[in-house]
Amino acid sequence: MTITSGQDAGGRAGPDEARDPAPALRSRLALLGLSFASGAVDALAIVALGGAFAGVMTGNLIFLGAAAAGESPEGVWSPAAALCGYLVGTAVATPFARRGPASRRSGPQRAHDPWPWPIVALIGVEGALLVAVASVWAVLGEDLGNPWRCVLVAALALAMGVQATAILSLGPAGAPTTFFTSTLTTLFMGLSGARRGSVDPWAAARLVCLVAGASAAVLVRDRVSGWAAVLPAALVVAVAVTMVVRPRPHRSARS
């Protein structure tokens, strides 16, 4: 189990989080929103744009390996575009992410700390990318030729690369929001261990949000296809705005 600095070994609130739980709660709710958006983006990329993942690059590497062996070689373009977009997003986001918690002299990001401004800015950039994709989708629809589908897949993957890099750079205060194999493994290791307090309910919640996001995106696409990409875009923008608008710190009675 991954333990954040706001938790003890049993997954309970530690002294930092108990002191002021509001920032930690806002951070965890933001991670839930990003997980929901990630599920929606991946579902749309797979179902509507050529069968490649926008956020799960190991799956795309497998698609590329199968294509290299002669299995549906025409299907190489979509996963290749997604992989390139993701890597570009990671490369572009990394210099900005390094200005976040890793550069703080006071130590790593803690669960009760507000997200650093470079991280919030990266989430805003991700939201802008998804808004651009949603706009193109709404105007042109999804019945596009293969080159345009690859462009949209690459743009979605670029946004997921930015998101993954930003959240990963938070260190212990972050959690996976685009790839969940280790989260699922850790969760079920805790369940199989039958140890009280060994299961992180927030990890389970992120998995639920991932699945719910995928389901919601497909349902929206089935009913109003042109607005399908608006859902993840709106969520990410909402997360960015939520993390920008920060409440004033509480002042003690003595001050």
mmCIF file of N, CA and C in Angstrom, residues 45-53 60 63 78-79:
data_model
loop_
_atom_site.group_PDB
_atom_site.id
_atom_site.type_symbol
_atom_site.label_atom_id
_atom_site.label_comp_id
_atom_site.label_asym_id
_atom_site.label_seq_id
_atom_site.Cartn_x
_atom_site.Cartn_y
_atom_site.Cartn_z
ATOM 1 N N ALA A 45 -11.196 7.038 -26.884
ATOM 2 C CA ALA A 45 -10.110 6.725 -27.808
ATOM 3 C C ALA A 45 -10.246 5.312 -28.362
ATOM 4 N N ILE A 46 -10.658 4.389 -27.506
ATOM 5 C CA ILE A 46 -10.763 2.992 -27.934
ATOM 6 C C ILE A 46 -12.010 2.782 -28.797
ATOM 7 N N VAL A 47 -13.139 3.281 -28.321
ATOM 8 C CA VAL A 47 -14.417 2.988 -28.976
ATOM 9 C C VAL A 47 -14.604 3.788 -30.264
ATOM 10 N N ALA A 48 -14.169 5.038 -30.264
ATOM 11 C CA ALA A 48 -14.521 5.932 -31.367
ATOM 12 C C ALA A 48 -13.367 6.318 -32.278
ATOM 13 N N LEU A 49 -12.124 6.182 -31.803
ATOM 14 C CA LEU A 49 -11.019 6.763 -32.569
ATOM 15 C C LEU A 49 -9.942 5.757 -32.973
ATOM 16 N N GLY A 50 -10.293 4.534 -33.140
ATOM 17 C CA GLY A 50 -9.330 3.626 -33.747
ATOM 18 C C GLY A 50 -8.749 2.545 -32.879
ATOM 19 N N GLY A 51 -9.225 2.402 -31.654
ATOM 20 C CA GLY A 51 -8.807 1.261 -30.856
ATOM 21 C C GLY A 51 -7.474 1.376 -30.171
ATOM 22 N N ALA A 52 -7.012 2.583 -29.880
ATOM 23 C CA ALA A 52 -5.762 2.768 -29.131
ATOM 24 C C ALA A 52 -6.079 3.433 -27.794
ATOM 25 N N PHE A 53 -5.238 3.176 -26.799
ATOM 26 C CA PHE A 53 -5.391 3.810 -25.506
ATOM 27 C C PHE A 53 -4.780 5.212 -25.535
ATOM 28 N N ASN A 60 -0.727 0.071 -25.715
ATOM 29 C CA ASN A 60 -0.351 0.475 -27.068
ATOM 30 C C ASN A 60 0.935 -0.202 -27.521
ATOM 31 N N PHE A 63 -0.084 -3.504 -28.785
ATOM 32 C CA PHE A 63 -0.679 -3.368 -30.119
ATOM 33 C C PHE A 63 0.406 -3.217 -31.185
ATOM 34 N N SER A 78 -2.813 4.164 -35.135
ATOM 35 C CA SER A 78 -3.476 4.755 -33.977
ATOM 36 C C SER A 78 -2.662 4.585 -32.691
ATOM 37 N N PRO A 79 -2.187 3.368 -32.349
ATOM 38 C CA PRO A 79 -1.349 3.253 -31.149
ATOM 39 C C PRO A 79 -0.026 3.995 -31.272
#
